[in-house]
XYZ file of C-alpha atoms in Angstrom:
581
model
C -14.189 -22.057 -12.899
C -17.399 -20.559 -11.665
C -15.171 -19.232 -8.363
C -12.664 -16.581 -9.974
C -10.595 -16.649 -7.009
C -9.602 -20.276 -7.476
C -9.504 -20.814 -11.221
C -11.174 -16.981 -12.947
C -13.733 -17.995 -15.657
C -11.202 -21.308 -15.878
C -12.409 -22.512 -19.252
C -11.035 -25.974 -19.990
C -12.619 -26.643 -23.282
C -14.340 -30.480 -23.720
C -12.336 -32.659 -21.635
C -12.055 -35.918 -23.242
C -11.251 -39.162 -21.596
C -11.936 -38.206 -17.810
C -9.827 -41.655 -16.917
C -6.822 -40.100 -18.810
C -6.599 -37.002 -17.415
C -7.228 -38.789 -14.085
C -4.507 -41.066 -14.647
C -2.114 -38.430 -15.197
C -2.290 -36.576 -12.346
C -2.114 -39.661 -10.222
C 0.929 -40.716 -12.223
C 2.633 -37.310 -11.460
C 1.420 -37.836 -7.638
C -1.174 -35.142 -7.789
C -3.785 -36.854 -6.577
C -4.977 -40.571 -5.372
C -7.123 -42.993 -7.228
C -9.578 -42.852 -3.943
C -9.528 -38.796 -5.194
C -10.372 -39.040 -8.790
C -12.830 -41.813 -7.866
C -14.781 -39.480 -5.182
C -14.174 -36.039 -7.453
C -16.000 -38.308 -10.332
C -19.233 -38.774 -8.505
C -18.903 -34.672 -7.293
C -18.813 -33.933 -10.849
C -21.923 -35.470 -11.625
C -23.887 -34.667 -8.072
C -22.931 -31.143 -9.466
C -22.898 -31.512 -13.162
C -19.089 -30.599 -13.599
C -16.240 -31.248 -15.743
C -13.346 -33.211 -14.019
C -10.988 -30.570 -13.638
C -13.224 -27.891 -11.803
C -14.327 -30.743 -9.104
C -11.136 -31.949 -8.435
C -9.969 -28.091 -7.782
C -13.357 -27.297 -5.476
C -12.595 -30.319 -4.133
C -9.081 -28.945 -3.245
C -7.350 -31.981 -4.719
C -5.338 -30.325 -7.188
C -4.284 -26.828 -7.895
C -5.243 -25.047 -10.920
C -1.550 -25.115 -12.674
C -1.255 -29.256 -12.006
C -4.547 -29.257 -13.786
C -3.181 -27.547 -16.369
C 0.213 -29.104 -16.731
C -1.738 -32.310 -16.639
C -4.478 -30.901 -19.552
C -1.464 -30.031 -21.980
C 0.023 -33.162 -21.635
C -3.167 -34.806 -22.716
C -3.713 -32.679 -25.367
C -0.288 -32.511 -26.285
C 0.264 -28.462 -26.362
C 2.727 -26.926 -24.057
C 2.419 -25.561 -20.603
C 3.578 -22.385 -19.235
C 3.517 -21.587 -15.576
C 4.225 -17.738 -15.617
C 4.935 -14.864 -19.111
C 8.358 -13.527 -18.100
C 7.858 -9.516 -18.916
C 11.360 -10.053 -20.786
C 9.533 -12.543 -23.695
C 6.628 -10.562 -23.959
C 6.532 -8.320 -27.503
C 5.043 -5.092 -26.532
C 3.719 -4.752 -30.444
C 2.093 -7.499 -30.508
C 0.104 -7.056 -27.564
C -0.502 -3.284 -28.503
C -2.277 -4.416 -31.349
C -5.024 -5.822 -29.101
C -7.035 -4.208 -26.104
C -6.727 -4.960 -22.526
C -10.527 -5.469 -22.515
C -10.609 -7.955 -24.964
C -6.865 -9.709 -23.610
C -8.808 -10.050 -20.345
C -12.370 -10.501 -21.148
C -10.923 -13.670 -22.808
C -8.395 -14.770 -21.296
C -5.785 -14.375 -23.746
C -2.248 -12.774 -24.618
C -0.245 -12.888 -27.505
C 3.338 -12.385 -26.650
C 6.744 -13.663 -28.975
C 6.480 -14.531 -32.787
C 8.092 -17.434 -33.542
C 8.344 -19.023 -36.851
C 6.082 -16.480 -38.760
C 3.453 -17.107 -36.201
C 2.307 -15.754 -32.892
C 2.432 -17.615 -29.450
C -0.712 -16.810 -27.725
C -0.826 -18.012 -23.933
C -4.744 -19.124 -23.357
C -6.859 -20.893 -20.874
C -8.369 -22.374 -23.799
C -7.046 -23.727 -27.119
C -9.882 -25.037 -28.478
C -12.221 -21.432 -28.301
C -11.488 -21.023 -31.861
C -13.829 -18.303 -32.530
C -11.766 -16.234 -30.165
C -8.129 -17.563 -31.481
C -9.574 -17.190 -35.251
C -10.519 -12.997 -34.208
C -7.320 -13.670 -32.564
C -5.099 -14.130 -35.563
C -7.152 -11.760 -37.502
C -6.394 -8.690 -36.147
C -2.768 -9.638 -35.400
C -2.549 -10.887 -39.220
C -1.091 -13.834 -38.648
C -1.373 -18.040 -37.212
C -1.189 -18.676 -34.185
C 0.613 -21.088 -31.812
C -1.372 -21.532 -28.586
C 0.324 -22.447 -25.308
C -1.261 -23.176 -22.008
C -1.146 -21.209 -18.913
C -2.981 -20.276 -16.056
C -6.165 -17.730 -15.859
C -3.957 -16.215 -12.856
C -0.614 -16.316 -15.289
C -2.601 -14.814 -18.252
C -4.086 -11.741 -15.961
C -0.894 -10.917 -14.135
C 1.083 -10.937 -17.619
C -1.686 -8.530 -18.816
C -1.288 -6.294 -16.094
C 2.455 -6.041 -15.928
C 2.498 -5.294 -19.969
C -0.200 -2.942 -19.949
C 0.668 -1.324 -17.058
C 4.234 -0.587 -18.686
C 2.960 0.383 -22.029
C 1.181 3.353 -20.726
C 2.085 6.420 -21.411
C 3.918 8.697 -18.719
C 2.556 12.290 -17.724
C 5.592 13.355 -18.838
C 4.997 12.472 -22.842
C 1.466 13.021 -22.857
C 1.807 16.901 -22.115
C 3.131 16.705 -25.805
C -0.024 15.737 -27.264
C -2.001 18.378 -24.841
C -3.779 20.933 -27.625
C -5.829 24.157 -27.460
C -9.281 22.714 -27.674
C -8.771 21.372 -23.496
C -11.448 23.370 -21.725
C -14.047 20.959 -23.409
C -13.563 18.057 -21.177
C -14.810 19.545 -17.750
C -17.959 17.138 -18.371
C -18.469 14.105 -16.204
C -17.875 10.618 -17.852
C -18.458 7.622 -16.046
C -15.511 5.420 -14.041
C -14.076 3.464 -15.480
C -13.167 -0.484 -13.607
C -10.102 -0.182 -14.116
C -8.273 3.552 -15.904
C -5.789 1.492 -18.172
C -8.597 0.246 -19.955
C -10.185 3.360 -20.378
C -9.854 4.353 -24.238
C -11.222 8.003 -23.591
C -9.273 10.091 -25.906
C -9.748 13.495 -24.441
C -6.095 14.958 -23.865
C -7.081 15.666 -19.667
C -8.776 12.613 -19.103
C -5.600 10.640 -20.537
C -3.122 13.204 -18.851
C -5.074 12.544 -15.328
C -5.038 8.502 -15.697
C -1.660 9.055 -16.268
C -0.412 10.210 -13.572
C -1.737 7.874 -11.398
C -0.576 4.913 -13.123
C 2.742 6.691 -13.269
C 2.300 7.576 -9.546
C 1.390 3.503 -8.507
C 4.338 2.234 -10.375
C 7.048 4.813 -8.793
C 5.978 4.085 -5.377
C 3.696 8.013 -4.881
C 2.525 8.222 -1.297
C 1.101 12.023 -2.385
C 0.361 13.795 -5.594
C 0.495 18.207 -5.139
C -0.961 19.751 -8.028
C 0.192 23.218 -7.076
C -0.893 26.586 -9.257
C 1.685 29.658 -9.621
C 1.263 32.620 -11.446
C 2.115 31.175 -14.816
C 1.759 27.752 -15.094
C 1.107 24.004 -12.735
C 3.509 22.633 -10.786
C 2.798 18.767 -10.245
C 4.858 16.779 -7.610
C 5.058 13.151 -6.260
C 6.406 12.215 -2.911
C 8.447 9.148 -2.863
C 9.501 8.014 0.401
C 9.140 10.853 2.167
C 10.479 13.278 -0.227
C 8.358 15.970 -2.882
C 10.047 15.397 -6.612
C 8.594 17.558 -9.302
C 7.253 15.780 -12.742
C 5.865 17.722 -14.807
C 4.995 21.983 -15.172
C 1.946 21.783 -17.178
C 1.060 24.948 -18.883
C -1.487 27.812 -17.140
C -4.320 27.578 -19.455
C -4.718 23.730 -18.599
C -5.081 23.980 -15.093
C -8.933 24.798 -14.904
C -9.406 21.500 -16.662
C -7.050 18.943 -14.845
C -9.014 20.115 -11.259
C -11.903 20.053 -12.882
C -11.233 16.591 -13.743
C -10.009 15.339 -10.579
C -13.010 17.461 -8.860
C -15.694 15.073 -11.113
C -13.717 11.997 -10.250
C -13.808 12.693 -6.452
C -17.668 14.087 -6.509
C -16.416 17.528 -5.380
C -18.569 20.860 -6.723
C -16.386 21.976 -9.715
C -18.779 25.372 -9.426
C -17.088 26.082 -6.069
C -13.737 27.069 -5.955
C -13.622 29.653 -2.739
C -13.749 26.990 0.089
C -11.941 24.028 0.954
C -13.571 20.347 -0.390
C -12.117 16.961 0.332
C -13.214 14.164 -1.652
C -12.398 10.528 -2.481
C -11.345 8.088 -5.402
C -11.471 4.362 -5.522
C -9.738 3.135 -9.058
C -8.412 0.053 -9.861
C -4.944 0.770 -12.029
C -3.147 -2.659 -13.466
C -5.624 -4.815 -11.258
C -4.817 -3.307 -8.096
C -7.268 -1.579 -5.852
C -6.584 2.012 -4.786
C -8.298 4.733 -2.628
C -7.218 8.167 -3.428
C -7.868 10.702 -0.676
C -8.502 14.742 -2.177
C -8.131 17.845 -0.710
C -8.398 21.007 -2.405
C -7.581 24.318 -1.200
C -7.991 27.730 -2.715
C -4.926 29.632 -3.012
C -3.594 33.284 -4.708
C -3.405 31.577 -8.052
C -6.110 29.306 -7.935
C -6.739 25.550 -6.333
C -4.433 23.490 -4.842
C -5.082 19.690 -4.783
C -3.173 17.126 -2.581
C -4.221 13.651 -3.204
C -3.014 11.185 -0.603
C -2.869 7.661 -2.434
C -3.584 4.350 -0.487
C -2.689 0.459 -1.961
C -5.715 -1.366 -0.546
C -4.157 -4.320 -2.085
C -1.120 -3.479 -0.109
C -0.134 -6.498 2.605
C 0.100 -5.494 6.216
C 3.755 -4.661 7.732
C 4.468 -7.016 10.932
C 6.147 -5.345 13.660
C 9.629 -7.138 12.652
C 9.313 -5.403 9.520
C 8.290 -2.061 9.977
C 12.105 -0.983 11.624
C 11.391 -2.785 14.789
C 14.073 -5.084 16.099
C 15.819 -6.447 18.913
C 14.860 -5.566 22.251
C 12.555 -3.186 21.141
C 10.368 -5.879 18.909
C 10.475 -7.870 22.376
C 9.091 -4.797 24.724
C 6.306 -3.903 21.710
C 5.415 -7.833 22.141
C 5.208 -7.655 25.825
C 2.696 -4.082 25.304
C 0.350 -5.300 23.363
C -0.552 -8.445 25.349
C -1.909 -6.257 28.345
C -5.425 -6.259 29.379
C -5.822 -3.038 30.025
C -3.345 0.652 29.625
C -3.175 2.969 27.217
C -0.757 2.625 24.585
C 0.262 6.003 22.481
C 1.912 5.965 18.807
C 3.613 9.857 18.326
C 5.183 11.744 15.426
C 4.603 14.555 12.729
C 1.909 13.119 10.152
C 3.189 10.556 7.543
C 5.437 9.078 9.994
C 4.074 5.648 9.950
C 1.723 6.183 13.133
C -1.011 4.056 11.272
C 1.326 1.580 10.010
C 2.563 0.901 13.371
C -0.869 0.642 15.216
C -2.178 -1.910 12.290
C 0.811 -3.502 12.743
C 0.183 -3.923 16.629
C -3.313 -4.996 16.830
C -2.710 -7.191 13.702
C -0.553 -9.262 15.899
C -3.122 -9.721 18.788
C -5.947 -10.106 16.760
C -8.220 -12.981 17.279
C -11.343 -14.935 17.249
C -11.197 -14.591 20.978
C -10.578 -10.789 21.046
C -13.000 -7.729 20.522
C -10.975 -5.487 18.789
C -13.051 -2.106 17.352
C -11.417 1.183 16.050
C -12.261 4.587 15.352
C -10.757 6.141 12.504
C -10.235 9.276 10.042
C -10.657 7.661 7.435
C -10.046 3.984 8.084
C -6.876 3.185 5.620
C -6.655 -0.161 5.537
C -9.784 -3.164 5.781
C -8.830 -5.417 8.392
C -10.243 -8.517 8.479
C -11.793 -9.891 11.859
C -12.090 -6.548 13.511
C -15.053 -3.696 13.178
C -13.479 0.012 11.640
C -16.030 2.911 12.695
C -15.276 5.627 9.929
C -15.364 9.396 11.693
C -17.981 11.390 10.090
C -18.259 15.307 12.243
C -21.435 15.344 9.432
C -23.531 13.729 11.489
C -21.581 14.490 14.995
C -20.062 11.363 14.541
C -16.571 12.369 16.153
C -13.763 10.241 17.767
C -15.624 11.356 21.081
C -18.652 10.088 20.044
C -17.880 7.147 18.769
C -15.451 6.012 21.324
C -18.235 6.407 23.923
C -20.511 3.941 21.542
C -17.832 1.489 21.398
C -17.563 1.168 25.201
C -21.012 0.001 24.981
C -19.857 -2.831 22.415
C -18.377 -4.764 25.159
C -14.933 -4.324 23.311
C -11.308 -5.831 24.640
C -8.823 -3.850 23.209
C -10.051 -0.100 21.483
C -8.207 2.065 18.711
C -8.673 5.719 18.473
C -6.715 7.025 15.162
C -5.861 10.304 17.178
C -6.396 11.988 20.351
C -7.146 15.868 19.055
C -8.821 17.357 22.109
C -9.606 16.821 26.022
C -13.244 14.997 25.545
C -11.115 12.137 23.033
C -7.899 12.320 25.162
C -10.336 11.751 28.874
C -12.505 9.303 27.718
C -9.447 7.018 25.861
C -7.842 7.345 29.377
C -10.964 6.235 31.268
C -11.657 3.481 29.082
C -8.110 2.533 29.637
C -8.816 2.682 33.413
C -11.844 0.359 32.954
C -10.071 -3.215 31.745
C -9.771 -1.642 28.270
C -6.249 -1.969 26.121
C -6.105 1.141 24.420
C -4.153 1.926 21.162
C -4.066 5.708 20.085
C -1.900 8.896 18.504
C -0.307 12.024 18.869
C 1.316 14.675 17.459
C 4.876 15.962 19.643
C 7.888 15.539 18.882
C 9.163 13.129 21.305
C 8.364 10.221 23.511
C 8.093 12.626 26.881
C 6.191 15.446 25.035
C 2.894 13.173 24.811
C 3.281 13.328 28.257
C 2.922 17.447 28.812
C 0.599 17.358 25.810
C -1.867 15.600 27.469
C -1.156 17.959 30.842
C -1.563 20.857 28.582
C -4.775 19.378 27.313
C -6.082 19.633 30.648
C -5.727 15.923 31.766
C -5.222 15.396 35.042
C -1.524 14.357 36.153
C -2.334 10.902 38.233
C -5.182 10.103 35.891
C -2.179 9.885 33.434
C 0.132 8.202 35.499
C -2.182 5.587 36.238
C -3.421 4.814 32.586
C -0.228 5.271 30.517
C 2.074 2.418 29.632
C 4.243 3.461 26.985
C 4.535 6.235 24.456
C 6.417 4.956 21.106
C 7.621 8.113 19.089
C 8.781 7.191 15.502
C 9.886 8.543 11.965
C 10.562 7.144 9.052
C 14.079 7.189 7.048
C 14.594 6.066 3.365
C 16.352 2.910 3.366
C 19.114 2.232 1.067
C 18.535 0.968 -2.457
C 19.699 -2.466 -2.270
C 20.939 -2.580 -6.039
C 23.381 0.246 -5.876
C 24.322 0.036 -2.301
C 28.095 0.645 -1.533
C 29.968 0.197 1.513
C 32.920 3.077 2.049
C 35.086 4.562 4.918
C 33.645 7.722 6.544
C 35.554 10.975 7.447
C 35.583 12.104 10.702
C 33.628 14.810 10.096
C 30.800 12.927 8.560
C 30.982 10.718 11.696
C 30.969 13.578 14.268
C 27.621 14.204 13.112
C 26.372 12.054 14.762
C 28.803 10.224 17.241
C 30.501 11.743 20.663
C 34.057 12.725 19.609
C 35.458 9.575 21.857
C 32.773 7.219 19.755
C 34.270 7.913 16.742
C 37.184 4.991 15.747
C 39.024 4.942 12.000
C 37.793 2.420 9.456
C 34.567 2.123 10.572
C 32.368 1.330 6.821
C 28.812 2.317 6.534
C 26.834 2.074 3.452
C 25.237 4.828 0.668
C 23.440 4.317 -2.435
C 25.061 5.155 -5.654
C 21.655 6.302 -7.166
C 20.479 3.515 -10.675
C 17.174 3.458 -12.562
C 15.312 1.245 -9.622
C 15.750 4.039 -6.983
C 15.316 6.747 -9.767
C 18.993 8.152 -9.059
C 18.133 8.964 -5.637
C 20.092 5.984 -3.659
C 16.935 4.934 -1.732
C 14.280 2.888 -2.144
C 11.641 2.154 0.743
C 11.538 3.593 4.176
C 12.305 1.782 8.117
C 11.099 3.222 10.877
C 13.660 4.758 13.730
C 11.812 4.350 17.129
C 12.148 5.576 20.986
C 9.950 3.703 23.334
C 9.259 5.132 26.485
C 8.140 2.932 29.099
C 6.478 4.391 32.267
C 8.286 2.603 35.107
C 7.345 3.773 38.590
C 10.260 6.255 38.613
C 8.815 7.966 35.330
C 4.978 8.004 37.277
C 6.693 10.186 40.122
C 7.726 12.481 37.922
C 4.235 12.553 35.672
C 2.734 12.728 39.320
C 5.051 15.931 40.315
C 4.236 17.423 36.887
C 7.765 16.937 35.564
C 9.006 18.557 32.155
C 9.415 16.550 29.026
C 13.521 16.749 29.380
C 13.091 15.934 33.001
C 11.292 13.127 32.024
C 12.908 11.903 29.171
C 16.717 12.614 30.586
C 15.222 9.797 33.683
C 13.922 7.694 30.910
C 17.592 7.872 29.332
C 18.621 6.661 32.586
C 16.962 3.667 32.522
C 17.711 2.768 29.244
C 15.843 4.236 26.561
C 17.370 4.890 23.121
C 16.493 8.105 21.225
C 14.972 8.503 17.937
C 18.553 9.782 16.920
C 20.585 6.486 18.756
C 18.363 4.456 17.289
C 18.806 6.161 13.451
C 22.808 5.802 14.544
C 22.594 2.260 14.663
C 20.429 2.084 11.383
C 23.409 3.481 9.570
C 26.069 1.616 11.535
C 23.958 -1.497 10.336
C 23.713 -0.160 6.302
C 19.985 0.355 6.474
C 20.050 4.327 6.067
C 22.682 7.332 5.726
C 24.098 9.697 8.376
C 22.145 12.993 6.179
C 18.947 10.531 6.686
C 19.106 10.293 10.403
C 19.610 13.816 10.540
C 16.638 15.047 8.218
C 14.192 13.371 10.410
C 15.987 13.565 14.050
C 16.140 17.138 13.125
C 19.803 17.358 15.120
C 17.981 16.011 18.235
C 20.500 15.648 20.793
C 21.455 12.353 22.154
């Protein structure tokens, strides 16, 4: 079909006998006689085969087209390529170009021939090149452009090479590829052969498929340490060799645009790749240290669907107070926590839920992470003075309902967010403390006056993130009562109570998690909790009163993670940091 998203260069071949292919999907109850009748005369106002007018039509789906298509033509019909049936020699012996250029993938032998899957069984100048290079008949099947492309991703995407192996085939001759090539669409398909190149592509196709928030490339006196962070946590995958690490930042540097000439001040940068069909942004820093430059590269799934509040850790009560937040008109709403917390996740998450065709919703972000559709992202650019001060003023001009500032860094930000706020404006925002109360002296501190505060503020959430356990080695057992007086009062702590670990298995990469929850405190200014903002109250003052009223702690609210099996006692205290209940 001309429209990829509904069928992707959908090439049915010469559809004979319209009636009979019309007739078949009525008798399967696809479609109506009334249907075919009025998709006949589209097809011939627009000069179309059957099949594509009953699909822009939005009669039929593209797979009961198909099903109905290999009945007629008496070939069978597959809905999805299991990865399990699919012969990784076989498809090695094509490219991923050609595989998805045409629309084709050869995947089981069977009977001295080759089943090919194919949109089309009657291109036979691309099943005779086909069985060519594979040296041998073949035995076409039917499937889906969508089941061909996803089967092509998921085998080539598993055939690649790992960083790991391709430091093997690194030689001497490596400072030679510090030239720029050009991008490629999409780096499995790139058939570069330079050792570098190849090592670099690597590791980010490694990095998308274990689940890499962050990539540290990290020089030491004599050699490269390179890291991934999984869910929170920095694992080390490789120690390339000294005398490479001029050309792998070189590399990255002429992927990102940075000056490779400069290597005494700071750069940041920015990728946008497509690995295995899915689109990614890659945020670069480099730094220069003692033993040369340091690169952190912060990864970002653009394909990635956004987290509802119910499943980002939120639950309960706390899901229901969020709910009741975010439907103000006006208030200023603050996310706080250390950086990769899930601040960002949470905020999408919030104005996700209120957005609207009814509803101005504009942020202001650095950088904006995630496109959201239906609401206008201002990108912070201190280049051209275009700061979250700056651009928050603009946007009051923009007649907007509900504002989000990705972080309040100084007074100017942190007075006019609280203005606006003042003003008939629902404000979203961040900051860095450690708690719930602290946002509260932070902003003091910052020079923001008390009642100003007391009358904008209507919450603070602080959050963190803990791994969750991996679901395919979780095991319940029996704690000791050491373990337990961790984290539970001595008269909390009963016998046989069973909480849950992870044994540690090939999915989670022997670790026992996989994924992270947030833990949450939500801290809701009552008029008890403005008093004491108003009297200039310190954050234990003010969180021991929120206590009071029933607030849980990050660290209660970790407790009853583990009680439920979502996390481990060592979790909730690596992130609570032995905060005190």
């Amino acid at each position: 079909m001309q429209n990829k998203e509904n069928s992707g260069k959908l090439l049915l071949g010469e559809i004979l006998g319209k009636l009979l292919l019309g007739e078949i999907l009525v008798k399967s109850g696809i479609v109506t006689k009334e249907q075919i009748e009025e998709a006949i005369l589209y097809q011939k106002e627009k000069k179309l085969k059957i099949g594509e007018s009953l699909l822009r039509l939005k009669f039929a789906k593209e797979k009961d087209i198909y099903r109905a298509l290999a009945e007629q033509w008496g070939i069978p019909f597959i809905e999805s390529i299991p990865s399990d049936e699919i012969d990784e020699t076989i498809v090695g012996k094509i490219s991923i170009n050609y595989a998805k250029k045409n629309y084709v993938l050869p995947f089981r032998s069977e009977d001295h021939s080759v089943i090919v899957a194919t949109v089309d069984p009657f291109n036979v100048s691309v099943l005779d090149d086909l069985s060519a290079m594979l040296g041998k008949p073949l035995k076409p099947v039917l499937s889906t452009s969508k089941a061909i492309e996803d089967a092509i991703n998921r085998v080539y995407d598993k055939t690649v090479v790992t960083a790991e192996k391709m430091m093997d085939n690194l030689d001497e001759n490596l400072n030679q590829i510090a030239h720029e090539l050009e991008e490629p669409t999409d780096i499995l398909e790139s058939t570069d052969e330079a050792p570098i190149i190849r090592l670099v592509n690597s590791l980010f196709s490694q990095a998308l498929k274990e689940r890499v928030s962050d990539i540290h490339i990290e020089p030491s006196e004599k050699d490269l340490s390179v890291r991934f962070r999984v869910d929170g946590i920095l694992h080390e995958i490789i120690r390339p060799p000294k005398r490479v690490q001029n050309s792998i930042i070189s590399r990255i540097k002429i992927m990102s645009k940075l000056n490779i000439a400069e290597k005494r001040l700071p750069q940041d940068g920015r990728i946008r790749l497509k690995i295995a069909g899915k689109d990614i942004d890659i945020r670069i820093s480099v730094v220069p240290t003692t033993h040369g430059e340091r690169v952190v590269m912060r990864l970002l799934d653009r394909t990635n669907v956004l987290l509802g509040l119910n499943e980002i850790g939120l639950s309960g009560e706390k899901i229901a107070t969020m709910e009741r937040l975010i439907q103000r008109n006006d208030g200023i709403v603050l996310v706080t926590g250390p950086t990769g917390s899930g601040k960002t996740t949470t905020l999408y998450g919030c104005i996700s839920k209120i957005n609207s065709p009814d509803i101005n919703i504009i942020t202001i972000e650095d950088p904006v992470e995630y496109q959201l559709k239906g609401i206008s992202q201002i990108q912070v650019n201190p280049k051209i003075a275009l700061t979250f001060a700056n651009g928050l003023r603009s946007i009051l001009r923009q007649d907007p309902d509900v504002i989000l500032v990705g972080e309040i860094r100084d007074v100017e930000t942190a007075d006019i967010a609280i203005h606006a706020s003042l003003t008939g404006h629902l404000v979203f925002s961040t900051l860095h403390t450690n708690d719930a109360a602290g946002a509260v002296t932070r902003l003091i501190d910052m020079g923001i006056e008390s009642f100003l505060i007391s009358s904008s503020l209507v919450a603070v959430v602080a959050q963190r993130l803990v791994r969750v356990i991996c679901p395919n080695c979780k095991e319940e057992y029996i704690p000791g009562q050491e373990e337990l007086l961790k984290i539970l009062p001595p008269a909390d702590v009963k016998k046989h109570i069973k909480i849950a670990k992870g044994r540690g298995c090939e999915e989670c990469m022997h670790t026992g998690y996989k994924g992270r929850s947030g833990i949450y405190e939500i801290l809701t200014i009552d008029d008890d909790i403005r008093d004491q903002i108003m009297k200039r109250g310190d954050s234990n003052a003010i969180k021991n009163l929120a206590i009071k009223h029933g607030m849980d702690t990050l660290k209660l609210d970790g407790i009853n993670k583990v009680m439920a099996g979502v996390t481990t006692v060592e979790e909730v205290l690596r992130v609570t940091q032995e905060e005190v209940i």
